[in-house]
């Protein structure tokens, strides 16, 4: 729980806060009177996100940050402390996505995804946990993804990083078990309608999109606010998220076959696309929560062609 006064007045740090789930979450906390600290690589989009939160009546601080830089993430935590005096909730959310076979993917691109999606979360935990220990309370929320539960072809860097983040969450929770008011939560959303697919690295030669069905960023944001109020170790989101979570526990082999099938059927589209590294090394962060895929993710029509 965030404290006796609830969400109002709490201090919430969100990485990847300029778009997608991060932006939706910042706005959701802002509507409830939280003070939000937003981090992302692109300063202009980040400033716009902060203004959107301020328009909702919240105090907001924008701190341009590349989460792969541990010193920068430490500076983010210190900026939050300097401005607001404490941190109640830290949400590790910044992520990169890369489609392509392992052999077609340059090592530098593969590593960049892991540096952001895993080491970025590690840097966040190392920056905020000393703050939580000093306060004797705090909530760390890691955005893991349903792909942190089961493998899929053509997204090995993303899936590997998310598996590792789930493991990191489990280990931290055990290390902090003697502190009853410090919580580590893993949120497990299914595909979410955000700009991540348009900005993704894509070496498949085909257009890419989300696996069906698709949740909205606002839906995920409400779950994250709920976790701040009532922390729990793991939180699948939506019917699809719950289905993958349960199936992965009951039958890992069946869940792997299922995810392989739906990834190739829906994520890899029939339309051809020029290979690109997307926003892996340079930010391309529009101030947008949605990627325009809608609840079924059918903006361009899934028709898998690979595997």
PDB file of C-alpha atoms in Angstrom:
ATOM      1  CA  UNK A   1       0.000   0.000   0.000  1.00  0.00           C
ATOM      2  CA  UNK A   2       1.225   3.502  -0.755  1.00  0.00           C
ATOM      3  CA  UNK A   3       0.493   4.937   2.671  1.00  0.00           C
ATOM      4  CA  UNK A   4      -2.265   6.042   5.000  1.00  0.00           C
ATOM      5  CA  UNK A   5      -3.382   8.787   2.609  1.00  0.00           C
ATOM      6  CA  UNK A   6      -3.598   6.440  -0.379  1.00  0.00           C
ATOM      7  CA  UNK A   7      -2.541   7.467  -3.864  1.00  0.00           C
ATOM      8  CA  UNK A   8      -3.104  11.192  -3.316  1.00  0.00           C
ATOM      9  CA  UNK A   9       0.192  12.882  -2.525  1.00  0.00           C
ATOM     10  CA  UNK A  10       2.259   9.758  -3.161  1.00  0.00           C
ATOM     11  CA  UNK A  11       5.451  10.013  -5.222  1.00  0.00           C
ATOM     12  CA  UNK A  12       5.554   7.710  -8.237  1.00  0.00           C
ATOM     13  CA  UNK A  13       8.554   7.260 -10.547  1.00  0.00           C
ATOM     14  CA  UNK A  14       7.825   5.785 -13.983  1.00  0.00           C
ATOM     15  CA  UNK A  15      10.464   4.850 -16.546  1.00  0.00           C
ATOM     16  CA  UNK A  16       9.378   4.813 -20.164  1.00  0.00           C
ATOM     17  CA  UNK A  17       6.972   7.542 -19.109  1.00  0.00           C
ATOM     18  CA  UNK A  18       6.677   9.484 -22.365  1.00  0.00           C
ATOM     19  CA  UNK A  19       4.351   7.136 -24.266  1.00  0.00           C
ATOM     20  CA  UNK A  20       2.363   3.921 -24.213  1.00  0.00           C
ATOM     21  CA  UNK A  21       1.825   2.206 -20.871  1.00  0.00           C
ATOM     22  CA  UNK A  22       4.130   4.639 -19.100  1.00  0.00           C
ATOM     23  CA  UNK A  23       2.192   7.699 -20.254  1.00  0.00           C
ATOM     24  CA  UNK A  24      -1.179   6.095 -19.503  1.00  0.00           C
ATOM     25  CA  UNK A  25       0.056   5.120 -16.038  1.00  0.00           C
ATOM     26  CA  UNK A  26       1.399   8.594 -15.324  1.00  0.00           C
ATOM     27  CA  UNK A  27      -1.964  10.099 -16.247  1.00  0.00           C
ATOM     28  CA  UNK A  28      -3.843   7.530 -14.144  1.00  0.00           C
ATOM     29  CA  UNK A  29      -1.772   8.373 -11.067  1.00  0.00           C
ATOM     30  CA  UNK A  30      -2.029  12.091 -11.836  1.00  0.00           C
ATOM     31  CA  UNK A  31      -5.835  11.919 -11.865  1.00  0.00           C
ATOM     32  CA  UNK A  32      -5.698  10.519  -8.344  1.00  0.00           C
ATOM     33  CA  UNK A  33      -3.466  13.298  -7.060  1.00  0.00           C
ATOM     34  CA  UNK A  34      -0.103  11.534  -7.083  1.00  0.00           C
ATOM     35  CA  UNK A  35       3.116  13.394  -7.777  1.00  0.00           C
ATOM     36  CA  UNK A  36       4.762  11.807 -10.781  1.00  0.00           C
ATOM     37  CA  UNK A  37       8.384  11.643 -11.875  1.00  0.00           C
ATOM     38  CA  UNK A  38       8.725  10.633 -15.515  1.00  0.00           C
ATOM     39  CA  UNK A  39      11.807   9.235 -17.230  1.00  0.00           C
ATOM     40  CA  UNK A  40      12.477   8.489 -20.905  1.00  0.00           C
ATOM     41  CA  UNK A  41      15.187   9.127 -23.471  1.00  0.00           C
ATOM     42  CA  UNK A  42      13.518  11.824 -25.559  1.00  0.00           C
ATOM     43  CA  UNK A  43      13.303  15.108 -23.678  1.00  0.00           C
ATOM     44  CA  UNK A  44      10.618  16.760 -25.833  1.00  0.00           C
ATOM     45  CA  UNK A  45       8.143  13.879 -25.595  1.00  0.00           C
ATOM     46  CA  UNK A  46       8.881  13.559 -21.887  1.00  0.00           C
ATOM     47  CA  UNK A  47       8.181  17.240 -21.260  1.00  0.00           C
ATOM     48  CA  UNK A  48       4.898  16.917 -23.130  1.00  0.00           C
ATOM     49  CA  UNK A  49       3.937  13.941 -20.970  1.00  0.00           C
ATOM     50  CA  UNK A  50       4.710  15.945 -17.831  1.00  0.00           C
ATOM     51  CA  UNK A  51       2.532  18.805 -19.071  1.00  0.00           C
ATOM     52  CA  UNK A  52      -0.317  16.359 -19.664  1.00  0.00           C
ATOM     53  CA  UNK A  53      -0.051  15.237 -16.028  1.00  0.00           C
ATOM     54  CA  UNK A  54       0.064  18.823 -14.802  1.00  0.00           C
ATOM     55  CA  UNK A  55      -3.077  19.558 -16.809  1.00  0.00           C
ATOM     56  CA  UNK A  56      -4.761  16.875 -14.711  1.00  0.00           C
ATOM     57  CA  UNK A  57      -3.814  18.773 -11.559  1.00  0.00           C
ATOM     58  CA  UNK A  58      -0.726  16.801 -10.576  1.00  0.00           C
ATOM     59  CA  UNK A  59       2.806  17.872  -9.818  1.00  0.00           C
ATOM     60  CA  UNK A  60       5.125  16.363 -12.413  1.00  0.00           C
ATOM     61  CA  UNK A  61       8.868  16.203 -12.903  1.00  0.00           C
ATOM     62  CA  UNK A  62      10.459  15.164 -16.204  1.00  0.00           C
ATOM     63  CA  UNK A  63      13.959  13.682 -15.992  1.00  0.00           C
ATOM     64  CA  UNK A  64      15.441  12.634 -19.365  1.00  0.00           C
ATOM     65  CA  UNK A  65      17.041   9.261 -18.666  1.00  0.00           C
ATOM     66  CA  UNK A  66      18.523   6.349 -20.581  1.00  0.00           C
ATOM     67  CA  UNK A  67      17.925   3.433 -18.221  1.00  0.00           C
ATOM     68  CA  UNK A  68      20.932   1.552 -19.613  1.00  0.00           C
ATOM     69  CA  UNK A  69      23.085   4.182 -17.853  1.00  0.00           C
ATOM     70  CA  UNK A  70      23.211   3.203 -14.179  1.00  0.00           C
ATOM     71  CA  UNK A  71      24.490   6.617 -13.092  1.00  0.00           C
ATOM     72  CA  UNK A  72      21.613   8.292 -14.925  1.00  0.00           C
ATOM     73  CA  UNK A  73      19.066   6.075 -13.158  1.00  0.00           C
ATOM     74  CA  UNK A  74      20.653   6.865  -9.803  1.00  0.00           C
ATOM     75  CA  UNK A  75      20.400  10.550 -10.712  1.00  0.00           C
ATOM     76  CA  UNK A  76      16.711   9.993 -11.514  1.00  0.00           C
ATOM     77  CA  UNK A  77      16.103   8.639  -8.013  1.00  0.00           C
ATOM     78  CA  UNK A  78      18.009  11.522  -6.457  1.00  0.00           C
ATOM     79  CA  UNK A  79      16.047  14.045  -8.530  1.00  0.00           C
ATOM     80  CA  UNK A  80      12.802  12.577  -7.205  1.00  0.00           C
ATOM     81  CA  UNK A  81      14.082  12.763  -3.626  1.00  0.00           C
ATOM     82  CA  UNK A  82      15.345  16.316  -4.084  1.00  0.00           C
ATOM     83  CA  UNK A  83      11.988  17.469  -5.452  1.00  0.00           C
ATOM     84  CA  UNK A  84       9.519  15.509  -3.346  1.00  0.00           C
ATOM     85  CA  UNK A  85      11.467  14.140  -0.368  1.00  0.00           C
ATOM     86  CA  UNK A  86      10.646  10.476  -0.877  1.00  0.00           C
ATOM     87  CA  UNK A  87       9.629   7.774  -3.371  1.00  0.00           C
ATOM     88  CA  UNK A  88       6.564   5.646  -2.701  1.00  0.00           C
ATOM     89  CA  UNK A  89       6.265   3.695  -5.952  1.00  0.00           C
ATOM     90  CA  UNK A  90       8.855   2.946  -8.631  1.00  0.00           C
ATOM     91  CA  UNK A  91       7.601   1.440 -11.884  1.00  0.00           C
ATOM     92  CA  UNK A  92      10.191  -0.129 -14.172  1.00  0.00           C
ATOM     93  CA  UNK A  93       8.484   0.100 -17.543  1.00  0.00           C
ATOM     94  CA  UNK A  94      10.954   1.266 -20.228  1.00  0.00           C
ATOM     95  CA  UNK A  95      11.379  -1.412 -22.877  1.00  0.00           C
ATOM     96  CA  UNK A  96      12.599  -2.085 -26.397  1.00  0.00           C
ATOM     97  CA  UNK A  97      11.238  -4.702 -28.803  1.00  0.00           C
ATOM     98  CA  UNK A  98      13.112  -6.435 -31.619  1.00  0.00           C
ATOM     99  CA  UNK A  99      11.749  -8.941 -34.141  1.00  0.00           C
ATOM    100  CA  UNK A 100      14.082 -11.278 -36.022  1.00  0.00           C
ATOM    101  CA  UNK A 101      15.746 -14.664 -35.820  1.00  0.00           C
ATOM    102  CA  UNK A 102      18.774 -14.941 -33.579  1.00  0.00           C
ATOM    103  CA  UNK A 103      21.097 -15.504 -36.539  1.00  0.00           C
ATOM    104  CA  UNK A 104      19.700 -12.517 -38.445  1.00  0.00           C
ATOM    105  CA  UNK A 105      20.069 -10.190 -35.463  1.00  0.00           C
ATOM    106  CA  UNK A 106      23.322  -8.271 -34.888  1.00  0.00           C
ATOM    107  CA  UNK A 107      24.740  -8.951 -31.437  1.00  0.00           C
ATOM    108  CA  UNK A 108      24.769  -5.245 -30.632  1.00  0.00           C
ATOM    109  CA  UNK A 109      21.029  -4.994 -31.301  1.00  0.00           C
ATOM    110  CA  UNK A 110      20.249  -8.105 -29.234  1.00  0.00           C
ATOM    111  CA  UNK A 111      22.350  -6.787 -26.359  1.00  0.00           C
ATOM    112  CA  UNK A 112      20.712  -3.361 -26.545  1.00  0.00           C
ATOM    113  CA  UNK A 113      17.299  -4.901 -25.873  1.00  0.00           C
ATOM    114  CA  UNK A 114      18.634  -6.814 -22.875  1.00  0.00           C
ATOM    115  CA  UNK A 115      20.507  -3.770 -21.577  1.00  0.00           C
ATOM    116  CA  UNK A 116      17.263  -1.793 -21.601  1.00  0.00           C
ATOM    117  CA  UNK A 117      14.717  -4.409 -20.577  1.00  0.00           C
ATOM    118  CA  UNK A 118      16.787  -6.222 -17.943  1.00  0.00           C
ATOM    119  CA  UNK A 119      19.675  -4.006 -16.874  1.00  0.00           C
ATOM    120  CA  UNK A 120      17.417  -0.952 -16.977  1.00  0.00           C
ATOM    121  CA  UNK A 121      15.183  -2.667 -14.419  1.00  0.00           C
ATOM    122  CA  UNK A 122      18.198  -3.757 -12.389  1.00  0.00           C
ATOM    123  CA  UNK A 123      19.450  -0.172 -12.343  1.00  0.00           C
ATOM    124  CA  UNK A 124      16.029   0.994 -11.200  1.00  0.00           C
ATOM    125  CA  UNK A 125      15.951  -1.540  -8.377  1.00  0.00           C
ATOM    126  CA  UNK A 126      19.474  -0.656  -7.239  1.00  0.00           C
ATOM    127  CA  UNK A 127      18.585   3.040  -7.238  1.00  0.00           C
ATOM    128  CA  UNK A 128      15.305   2.833  -5.357  1.00  0.00           C
ATOM    129  CA  UNK A 129      15.709  -0.039  -2.901  1.00  0.00           C
ATOM    130  CA  UNK A 130      18.094   1.901  -0.622  1.00  0.00           C
ATOM    131  CA  UNK A 131      15.431   4.621  -0.529  1.00  0.00           C
ATOM    132  CA  UNK A 132      12.746   2.100   0.377  1.00  0.00           C
ATOM    133  CA  UNK A 133      14.943   0.560   3.070  1.00  0.00           C
ATOM    134  CA  UNK A 134      15.593   3.970   4.605  1.00  0.00           C
ATOM    135  CA  UNK A 135      11.851   4.707   4.538  1.00  0.00           C
ATOM    136  CA  UNK A 136      10.985   1.155   5.644  1.00  0.00           C
ATOM    137  CA  UNK A 137       8.327   1.110   2.928  1.00  0.00           C
ATOM    138  CA  UNK A 138       7.872   1.302  -0.839  1.00  0.00           C
ATOM    139  CA  UNK A 139       6.566  -0.561  -3.869  1.00  0.00           C
ATOM    140  CA  UNK A 140       8.674  -1.675  -6.828  1.00  0.00           C
ATOM    141  CA  UNK A 141       6.604  -2.727  -9.842  1.00  0.00           C
ATOM    142  CA  UNK A 142       8.264  -4.446 -12.791  1.00  0.00           C
ATOM    143  CA  UNK A 143       6.377  -4.549 -16.095  1.00  0.00           C
ATOM    144  CA  UNK A 144       7.247  -8.082 -17.166  1.00  0.00           C
ATOM    145  CA  UNK A 145       4.849  -8.990 -20.042  1.00  0.00           C
ATOM    146  CA  UNK A 146       3.175 -12.293 -20.810  1.00  0.00           C
ATOM    147  CA  UNK A 147       6.299 -13.063 -22.847  1.00  0.00           C
ATOM    148  CA  UNK A 148       8.085 -13.384 -19.524  1.00  0.00           C
ATOM    149  CA  UNK A 149       6.235 -16.655 -18.990  1.00  0.00           C
ATOM    150  CA  UNK A 150       6.605 -18.511 -22.273  1.00  0.00           C
ATOM    151  CA  UNK A 151       8.929 -18.437 -25.261  1.00  0.00           C
ATOM    152  CA  UNK A 152       8.095 -17.384 -28.800  1.00  0.00           C
ATOM    153  CA  UNK A 153      10.030 -17.341 -32.080  1.00  0.00           C
ATOM    154  CA  UNK A 154      11.529 -14.171 -33.567  1.00  0.00           C
ATOM    155  CA  UNK A 155      11.589 -12.206 -30.294  1.00  0.00           C
ATOM    156  CA  UNK A 156      14.394 -13.967 -28.427  1.00  0.00           C
ATOM    157  CA  UNK A 157      15.999 -10.819 -27.017  1.00  0.00           C
ATOM    158  CA  UNK A 158      12.707  -9.480 -25.673  1.00  0.00           C
ATOM    159  CA  UNK A 159      11.540 -12.816 -24.263  1.00  0.00           C
ATOM    160  CA  UNK A 160      14.922 -13.551 -22.673  1.00  0.00           C
ATOM    161  CA  UNK A 161      14.958 -10.164 -20.982  1.00  0.00           C
ATOM    162  CA  UNK A 162      11.420 -10.569 -19.664  1.00  0.00           C
ATOM    163  CA  UNK A 163      12.089 -14.069 -18.322  1.00  0.00           C
ATOM    164  CA  UNK A 164      15.061 -12.590 -16.496  1.00  0.00           C
ATOM    165  CA  UNK A 165      13.048  -9.687 -15.087  1.00  0.00           C
ATOM    166  CA  UNK A 166      10.491 -12.099 -13.661  1.00  0.00           C
ATOM    167  CA  UNK A 167      13.335 -14.004 -12.020  1.00  0.00           C
ATOM    168  CA  UNK A 168      14.794 -10.754 -10.697  1.00  0.00           C
ATOM    169  CA  UNK A 169      11.445  -9.858  -9.150  1.00  0.00           C
ATOM    170  CA  UNK A 170      11.171 -13.249  -7.464  1.00  0.00           C
ATOM    171  CA  UNK A 171      14.682 -12.999  -6.018  1.00  0.00           C
ATOM    172  CA  UNK A 172      14.230  -9.453  -4.752  1.00  0.00           C
ATOM    173  CA  UNK A 173      10.965 -10.379  -3.094  1.00  0.00           C
ATOM    174  CA  UNK A 174      12.721 -13.126  -1.141  1.00  0.00           C
ATOM    175  CA  UNK A 175      15.642 -10.883  -0.207  1.00  0.00           C
ATOM    176  CA  UNK A 176      13.214  -8.277   1.142  1.00  0.00           C
ATOM    177  CA  UNK A 177      10.828 -10.699   2.846  1.00  0.00           C
ATOM    178  CA  UNK A 178      11.720  -9.430   6.318  1.00  0.00           C
ATOM    179  CA  UNK A 179      10.459  -5.949   5.402  1.00  0.00           C
ATOM    180  CA  UNK A 180       6.658  -6.296   5.361  1.00  0.00           C
ATOM    181  CA  UNK A 181       6.018  -2.832   3.913  1.00  0.00           C
ATOM    182  CA  UNK A 182       8.421  -3.160   0.978  1.00  0.00           C
ATOM    183  CA  UNK A 183       6.822  -4.925  -1.967  1.00  0.00           C
ATOM    184  CA  UNK A 184       8.073  -6.208  -5.319  1.00  0.00           C
ATOM    185  CA  UNK A 185       5.339  -6.782  -7.886  1.00  0.00           C
ATOM    186  CA  UNK A 186       5.403  -8.269 -11.378  1.00  0.00           C
ATOM    187  CA  UNK A 187       2.694  -7.190 -13.793  1.00  0.00           C
ATOM    188  CA  UNK A 188       2.077  -9.554 -16.711  1.00  0.00           C
ATOM    189  CA  UNK A 189       0.127  -7.837 -19.489  1.00  0.00           C
ATOM    190  CA  UNK A 190      -0.718  -9.522 -22.791  1.00  0.00           C
ATOM    191  CA  UNK A 191      -0.303  -7.572 -26.029  1.00  0.00           C
ATOM    192  CA  UNK A 192      -1.042  -3.901 -25.447  1.00  0.00           C
ATOM    193  CA  UNK A 193      -2.015  -1.276 -28.007  1.00  0.00           C
ATOM    194  CA  UNK A 194       0.974   1.076 -27.767  1.00  0.00           C
ATOM    195  CA  UNK A 195       3.483   2.576 -30.237  1.00  0.00           C
ATOM    196  CA  UNK A 196       6.083  -0.092 -29.345  1.00  0.00           C
ATOM    197  CA  UNK A 197       5.338  -2.136 -32.487  1.00  0.00           C
ATOM    198  CA  UNK A 198       5.835   0.806 -34.838  1.00  0.00           C
ATOM    199  CA  UNK A 199       9.086   1.712 -33.105  1.00  0.00           C
ATOM    200  CA  UNK A 200      10.362  -1.854 -32.790  1.00  0.00           C
ATOM    201  CA  UNK A 201      13.438  -3.176 -34.471  1.00  0.00           C
ATOM    202  CA  UNK A 202      12.223  -5.438 -37.264  1.00  0.00           C
ATOM    203  CA  UNK A 203      14.528  -7.719 -39.231  1.00  0.00           C
ATOM    204  CA  UNK A 204      11.872 -10.176 -40.429  1.00  0.00           C
ATOM    205  CA  UNK A 205      11.182  -8.513 -43.778  1.00  0.00           C
ATOM    206  CA  UNK A 206       7.483  -8.328 -42.864  1.00  0.00           C
ATOM    207  CA  UNK A 207       5.326  -5.863 -41.006  1.00  0.00           C
ATOM    208  CA  UNK A 208       4.792  -6.713 -37.346  1.00  0.00           C
ATOM    209  CA  UNK A 209       2.034  -6.178 -34.824  1.00  0.00           C
ATOM    210  CA  UNK A 210       0.608  -7.472 -31.561  1.00  0.00           C
ATOM    211  CA  UNK A 211      -0.671 -10.939 -30.766  1.00  0.00           C
ATOM    212  CA  UNK A 212      -4.457 -11.017 -30.352  1.00  0.00           C
ATOM    213  CA  UNK A 213      -6.367  -9.943 -28.361  1.00  0.00           C
ATOM    214  CA  UNK A 214      -4.988  -6.529 -27.492  1.00  0.00           C
ATOM    215  CA  UNK A 215      -5.476  -4.665 -24.220  1.00  0.00           C
ATOM    216  CA  UNK A 216      -5.412  -0.883 -23.962  1.00  0.00           C
ATOM    217  CA  UNK A 217      -2.664   1.064 -22.221  1.00  0.00           C
ATOM    218  CA  UNK A 218      -5.320   2.584 -19.978  1.00  0.00           C
ATOM    219  CA  UNK A 219      -6.401  -0.883 -18.828  1.00  0.00           C
ATOM    220  CA  UNK A 220      -2.839  -1.730 -17.829  1.00  0.00           C
ATOM    221  CA  UNK A 221      -2.467   1.652 -16.133  1.00  0.00           C
ATOM    222  CA  UNK A 222      -5.467   0.992 -13.897  1.00  0.00           C
ATOM    223  CA  UNK A 223      -3.972  -2.347 -12.863  1.00  0.00           C
ATOM    224  CA  UNK A 224      -0.711  -0.622 -11.960  1.00  0.00           C
ATOM    225  CA  UNK A 225      -2.548   1.911  -9.815  1.00  0.00           C
ATOM    226  CA  UNK A 226      -4.345  -0.990  -8.164  1.00  0.00           C
ATOM    227  CA  UNK A 227      -1.028  -2.673  -7.381  1.00  0.00           C
ATOM    228  CA  UNK A 228       0.147   0.504  -5.676  1.00  0.00           C
ATOM    229  CA  UNK A 229      -2.943   0.337  -3.476  1.00  0.00           C
ATOM    230  CA  UNK A 230      -2.914  -3.430  -2.936  1.00  0.00           C
ATOM    231  CA  UNK A 231       0.442  -4.989  -3.843  1.00  0.00           C
ATOM    232  CA  UNK A 232       0.608  -8.611  -4.918  1.00  0.00           C
ATOM    233  CA  UNK A 233       3.554 -10.660  -6.221  1.00  0.00           C
ATOM    234  CA  UNK A 234       2.236 -11.412  -9.735  1.00  0.00           C
ATOM    235  CA  UNK A 235      -0.615  -9.782 -11.599  1.00  0.00           C
ATOM    236  CA  UNK A 236      -1.718 -11.107 -15.009  1.00  0.00           C
ATOM    237  CA  UNK A 237      -3.876  -8.652 -16.967  1.00  0.00           C
ATOM    238  CA  UNK A 238      -7.035  -9.438 -18.889  1.00  0.00           C
ATOM    239  CA  UNK A 239      -8.443 -12.741 -20.074  1.00  0.00           C
ATOM    240  CA  UNK A 240      -5.520 -13.327 -22.443  1.00  0.00           C
ATOM    241  CA  UNK A 241      -2.960 -12.593 -19.754  1.00  0.00           C
ATOM    242  CA  UNK A 242      -4.672 -14.904 -17.286  1.00  0.00           C
ATOM    243  CA  UNK A 243      -4.959 -17.645 -19.921  1.00  0.00           C
ATOM    244  CA  UNK A 244      -1.241 -17.545 -20.745  1.00  0.00           C
ATOM    245  CA  UNK A 245      -0.345 -17.410 -17.049  1.00  0.00           C
ATOM    246  CA  UNK A 246      -2.444 -20.443 -16.151  1.00  0.00           C
ATOM    247  CA  UNK A 247      -1.466 -22.419 -19.255  1.00  0.00           C
ATOM    248  CA  UNK A 248       2.242 -21.790 -18.655  1.00  0.00           C
ATOM    249  CA  UNK A 249       1.913 -23.238 -15.164  1.00  0.00           C
ATOM    250  CA  UNK A 250      -0.219 -26.225 -16.145  1.00  0.00           C
ATOM    251  CA  UNK A 251       1.612 -27.232 -19.336  1.00  0.00           C
ATOM    252  CA  UNK A 252       4.815 -25.428 -20.351  1.00  0.00           C
ATOM    253  CA  UNK A 253       5.064 -27.477 -23.556  1.00  0.00           C
ATOM    254  CA  UNK A 254       1.513 -26.684 -24.646  1.00  0.00           C
ATOM    255  CA  UNK A 255       1.892 -23.009 -23.793  1.00  0.00           C
ATOM    256  CA  UNK A 256       5.079 -22.840 -25.870  1.00  0.00           C
ATOM    257  CA  UNK A 257       3.344 -24.377 -28.895  1.00  0.00           C
ATOM    258  CA  UNK A 258       0.413 -22.031 -28.458  1.00  0.00           C
ATOM    259  CA  UNK A 259       2.564 -18.891 -28.250  1.00  0.00           C
ATOM    260  CA  UNK A 260       4.652 -19.987 -31.226  1.00  0.00           C
ATOM    261  CA  UNK A 261       1.502 -20.423 -33.269  1.00  0.00           C
ATOM    262  CA  UNK A 262      -0.155 -17.131 -32.366  1.00  0.00           C
ATOM    263  CA  UNK A 263       3.074 -15.149 -32.674  1.00  0.00           C
ATOM    264  CA  UNK A 264       3.644 -16.343 -36.221  1.00  0.00           C
ATOM    265  CA  UNK A 265      -0.033 -16.077 -37.119  1.00  0.00           C
ATOM    266  CA  UNK A 266      -0.653 -12.567 -35.836  1.00  0.00           C
ATOM    267  CA  UNK A 267       2.602 -10.750 -34.995  1.00  0.00           C
ATOM    268  CA  UNK A 268       4.280 -11.382 -38.348  1.00  0.00           C
ATOM    269  CA  UNK A 269       2.137  -9.864 -41.093  1.00  0.00           C
ATOM    270  CA  UNK A 270       1.950 -10.776 -44.765  1.00  0.00           C
ATOM    271  CA  UNK A 271       2.942  -7.284 -45.897  1.00  0.00           C
ATOM    272  CA  UNK A 272       6.621  -6.770 -46.592  1.00  0.00           C
ATOM    273  CA  UNK A 273       8.655  -4.219 -44.657  1.00  0.00           C
ATOM    274  CA  UNK A 274      12.160  -2.803 -44.941  1.00  0.00           C
ATOM    275  CA  UNK A 275      14.453  -4.093 -42.180  1.00  0.00           C
ATOM    276  CA  UNK A 276      15.038  -1.525 -39.457  1.00  0.00           C
ATOM    277  CA  UNK A 277      16.550  -1.252 -36.000  1.00  0.00           C
ATOM    278  CA  UNK A 278      13.707   1.048 -34.997  1.00  0.00           C
ATOM    279  CA  UNK A 279      14.293   2.981 -31.809  1.00  0.00           C
ATOM    280  CA  UNK A 280      16.908   0.655 -30.361  1.00  0.00           C
ATOM    281  CA  UNK A 281      19.744   3.156 -30.489  1.00  0.00           C
ATOM    282  CA  UNK A 282      17.917   6.440 -31.110  1.00  0.00           C
ATOM    283  CA  UNK A 283      14.636   7.376 -29.413  1.00  0.00           C
ATOM    284  CA  UNK A 284      11.556   7.791 -31.553  1.00  0.00           C
ATOM    285  CA  UNK A 285       9.022   8.482 -28.880  1.00  0.00           C
ATOM    286  CA  UNK A 286       5.734  10.025 -29.989  1.00  0.00           C
ATOM    287  CA  UNK A 287       3.583  11.474 -27.229  1.00  0.00           C
ATOM    288  CA  UNK A 288       0.958   8.767 -27.651  1.00  0.00           C
ATOM    289  CA  UNK A 289      -0.561   5.991 -25.589  1.00  0.00           C
ATOM    290  CA  UNK A 290      -2.012   4.024 -28.502  1.00  0.00           C
ATOM    291  CA  UNK A 291      -0.405   2.418 -31.513  1.00  0.00           C
ATOM    292  CA  UNK A 292      -3.735   2.429 -33.369  1.00  0.00           C
ATOM    293  CA  UNK A 293      -4.231  -1.333 -33.282  1.00  0.00           C
ATOM    294  CA  UNK A 294      -7.581  -1.335 -31.499  1.00  0.00           C
ATOM    295  CA  UNK A 295      -8.842  -4.060 -29.219  1.00  0.00           C
ATOM    296  CA  UNK A 296      -8.273  -6.833 -31.776  1.00  0.00           C
ATOM    297  CA  UNK A 297      -4.959  -5.557 -33.054  1.00  0.00           C
ATOM    298  CA  UNK A 298      -6.205  -5.786 -36.627  1.00  0.00           C
ATOM    299  CA  UNK A 299      -5.174  -2.406 -37.999  1.00  0.00           C
ATOM    300  CA  UNK A 300      -3.260  -4.073 -40.810  1.00  0.00           C
ATOM    301  CA  UNK A 301      -4.712  -7.539 -40.563  1.00  0.00           C
ATOM    302  CA  UNK A 302      -2.626 -10.381 -39.156  1.00  0.00           C
ATOM    303  CA  UNK A 303      -1.658 -13.046 -41.656  1.00  0.00           C
ATOM    304  CA  UNK A 304       1.449 -14.857 -40.581  1.00  0.00           C
ATOM    305  CA  UNK A 305       3.921 -16.141 -43.132  1.00  0.00           C
ATOM    306  CA  UNK A 306       6.905 -17.451 -41.176  1.00  0.00           C
ATOM    307  CA  UNK A 307       7.432 -20.812 -39.465  1.00  0.00           C
TER     308      UNK A 307
END
